[in-house]
């Protein structure tokens, strides 16, 4: 019998069995994302102002984060909601990068923004809403920056891996997958987190996979349990939203951890990472 190849050829273990480790070059040191490492990406949903962002970044750097997140171009359901500081916010993120030595990640929503972002940020994020923006994926396949590809909120695992394939097929092998929950009939949480997807992806693909328990649940008090479940299921790390004062956040305050809860999360997932034989401190 002839064995049929998976449609996501380059992302598949049939083509490359060995795990991909994505190397992210930071301002001082490089960090590894993938097999053997448990990576923590943290920061607010959106960059709101310089003082708060840089102060929070300094706290996160000393409390176990390996990468700083911050939205500049925010995909918001309502056009009247805060949509991010755009290019102006990039300078703030670069200052936080210099102040902490941590690499930075932000979402790119439009190919036209690549000109400002490529060479300036250490990972480019494709958000859930853009997972099937094939023009964007094609362009991202031609940059030398690692890409974090979030799962579309109604994408199957195969559609998600085929989206990764677009980037790989254009010649960029540095793709990190990120499960962020899918839309189901359940209204009590913002999304339904698919932890099983982590274990399945690990079988199907050599690419690193992270979980974002913040967008997956929409509730700050579910972030730590789901982060723990992610690491226990074999995820290569988590991406979480943290805010200095969640009640005052301009976006996603309800799912943002306080600083104290971030410390608690790192402590708890570190122990699970240990059980999984993963190094939590990649710096
Ligand atoms: C984000 O991480 O900032 C974000 C908007 O997430 P998602 O694309 O998963 O909704
Ligand atoms: Mn958010």
PDB file of N, CA and C and ligand atoms in Angstrom, residues 45 69 71 74-75 107 125-130 150-151 153 180 190-191 212 215 239 241 252, ligand 1:
ATOM      1  N   UNK A  45      -1.419  43.189  26.882  1.00  0.00           N
ATOM      2  CA  UNK A  45      -2.069  42.981  25.599  1.00  0.00           C
ATOM      3  C   UNK A  45      -1.533  44.014  24.608  1.00  0.00           C
ATOM      4  N   UNK A  69       6.139  40.593  25.234  1.00  0.00           N
ATOM      5  CA  UNK A  69       5.108  40.815  24.238  1.00  0.00           C
ATOM      6  C   UNK A  69       4.526  42.222  24.399  1.00  0.00           C
ATOM      7  N   UNK A  71       1.237  44.515  22.109  1.00  0.00           N
ATOM      8  CA  UNK A  71       0.539  44.779  20.851  1.00  0.00           C
ATOM      9  C   UNK A  71       0.715  46.232  20.443  1.00  0.00           C
ATOM     10  N   UNK A  74      -3.449  46.573  17.037  1.00  0.00           N
ATOM     11  CA  UNK A  74      -4.366  45.645  17.695  1.00  0.00           C
ATOM     12  C   UNK A  74      -5.576  45.325  16.823  1.00  0.00           C
ATOM     13  N   UNK A  75      -5.843  44.032  16.619  1.00  0.00           N
ATOM     14  CA  UNK A  75      -7.077  43.660  15.920  1.00  0.00           C
ATOM     15  C   UNK A  75      -8.236  43.713  16.913  1.00  0.00           C
ATOM     16  N   UNK A 107       2.539  41.709  17.082  1.00  0.00           N
ATOM     17  CA  UNK A 107       1.724  41.195  15.972  1.00  0.00           C
ATOM     18  C   UNK A 107       1.829  42.086  14.741  1.00  0.00           C
ATOM     19  N   UNK A 125       4.474  38.143  15.190  1.00  0.00           N
ATOM     20  CA  UNK A 125       3.314  37.313  15.526  1.00  0.00           C
ATOM     21  C   UNK A 125       2.230  37.464  14.459  1.00  0.00           C
ATOM     22  N   UNK A 126       1.668  36.329  14.064  1.00  0.00           N
ATOM     23  CA  UNK A 126       0.475  36.361  13.212  1.00  0.00           C
ATOM     24  C   UNK A 126      -0.687  36.026  14.126  1.00  0.00           C
ATOM     25  N   UNK A 127      -1.663  36.906  14.211  1.00  0.00           N
ATOM     26  CA  UNK A 127      -2.783  36.717  15.126  1.00  0.00           C
ATOM     27  C   UNK A 127      -3.803  35.732  14.563  1.00  0.00           C
ATOM     28  N   UNK A 128      -4.683  35.323  15.456  1.00  0.00           N
ATOM     29  CA  UNK A 128      -5.708  34.345  15.115  1.00  0.00           C
ATOM     30  C   UNK A 128      -6.521  34.764  13.877  1.00  0.00           C
ATOM     31  N   UNK A 129      -6.853  36.057  13.834  1.00  0.00           N
ATOM     32  CA  UNK A 129      -7.697  36.541  12.731  1.00  0.00           C
ATOM     33  C   UNK A 129      -6.980  36.538  11.391  1.00  0.00           C
ATOM     34  N   UNK A 130      -5.649  36.489  11.431  1.00  0.00           N
ATOM     35  CA  UNK A 130      -4.873  36.537  10.189  1.00  0.00           C
ATOM     36  C   UNK A 130      -4.234  35.207   9.819  1.00  0.00           C
ATOM     37  N   UNK A 150      -0.371  32.040  15.408  1.00  0.00           N
ATOM     38  CA  UNK A 150      -1.473  31.636  16.275  1.00  0.00           C
ATOM     39  C   UNK A 150      -2.514  30.851  15.482  1.00  0.00           C
ATOM     40  N   UNK A 151      -3.207  29.983  16.191  1.00  0.00           N
ATOM     41  CA  UNK A 151      -4.262  29.197  15.539  1.00  0.00           C
ATOM     42  C   UNK A 151      -5.485  30.071  15.287  1.00  0.00           C
ATOM     43  N   UNK A 153      -9.265  31.102  15.148  1.00  0.00           N
ATOM     44  CA  UNK A 153     -10.229  30.647  16.160  1.00  0.00           C
ATOM     45  C   UNK A 153     -11.258  29.663  15.621  1.00  0.00           C
ATOM     46  N   UNK A 180      -4.405  29.127  20.939  1.00  0.00           N
ATOM     47  CA  UNK A 180      -5.005  30.225  21.704  1.00  0.00           C
ATOM     48  C   UNK A 180      -6.516  30.056  21.883  1.00  0.00           C
ATOM     49  N   UNK A 190     -13.962  32.751  26.964  1.00  0.00           N
ATOM     50  CA  UNK A 190     -13.854  33.516  25.712  1.00  0.00           C
ATOM     51  C   UNK A 190     -13.686  32.570  24.522  1.00  0.00           C
ATOM     52  N   UNK A 191     -12.843  31.548  24.742  1.00  0.00           N
ATOM     53  CA  UNK A 191     -12.627  30.508  23.729  1.00  0.00           C
ATOM     54  C   UNK A 191     -12.554  29.179  24.460  1.00  0.00           C
ATOM     55  N   UNK A 212      -1.336  30.026  24.607  1.00  0.00           N
ATOM     56  CA  UNK A 212      -1.679  31.348  25.156  1.00  0.00           C
ATOM     57  C   UNK A 212      -2.937  31.172  26.015  1.00  0.00           C
ATOM     58  N   UNK A 215      -5.777  34.492  26.005  1.00  0.00           N
ATOM     59  CA  UNK A 215      -6.836  34.586  25.001  1.00  0.00           C
ATOM     60  C   UNK A 215      -7.679  33.309  24.962  1.00  0.00           C
ATOM     61  N   UNK A 239       2.486  31.911  26.384  1.00  0.00           N
ATOM     62  CA  UNK A 239       2.495  33.366  26.191  1.00  0.00           C
ATOM     63  C   UNK A 239       1.344  33.916  27.021  1.00  0.00           C
ATOM     64  N   UNK A 241      -0.656  37.369  29.118  1.00  0.00           N
ATOM     65  CA  UNK A 241      -0.807  38.814  29.270  1.00  0.00           C
ATOM     66  C   UNK A 241      -0.677  39.190  30.745  1.00  0.00           C
ATOM     67  N   UNK A 252      -8.172  43.834  27.168  1.00  0.00           N
ATOM     68  CA  UNK A 252      -7.980  42.504  27.777  1.00  0.00           C
ATOM     69  C   UNK A 252      -7.574  42.479  29.257  1.00  0.00           C
TER      70      UNK A 252
HETATM   71  C1  LIG B   1      -2.718  38.859  20.902  1.00  0.00           C
HETATM   72  O1  LIG B   1      -2.000  37.928  21.282  1.00  0.00           O
HETATM   73  O2  LIG B   1      -2.437  40.046  21.081  1.00  0.00           O
HETATM   74  C2  LIG B   1      -3.987  38.578  20.189  1.00  0.00           C
HETATM   75  C3  LIG B   1      -4.712  39.523  19.623  1.00  0.00           C
HETATM   76  O3  LIG B   1      -4.328  37.279  20.217  1.00  0.00           O
HETATM   77  P1  LIG B   1      -5.221  36.414  19.195  1.00  0.00           P
HETATM   78  O4  LIG B   1      -4.731  36.737  17.809  1.00  0.00           O
HETATM   79  O5  LIG B   1      -4.936  35.017  19.631  1.00  0.00           O
HETATM   80  O6  LIG B   1      -6.636  36.832  19.433  1.00  0.00           O
END
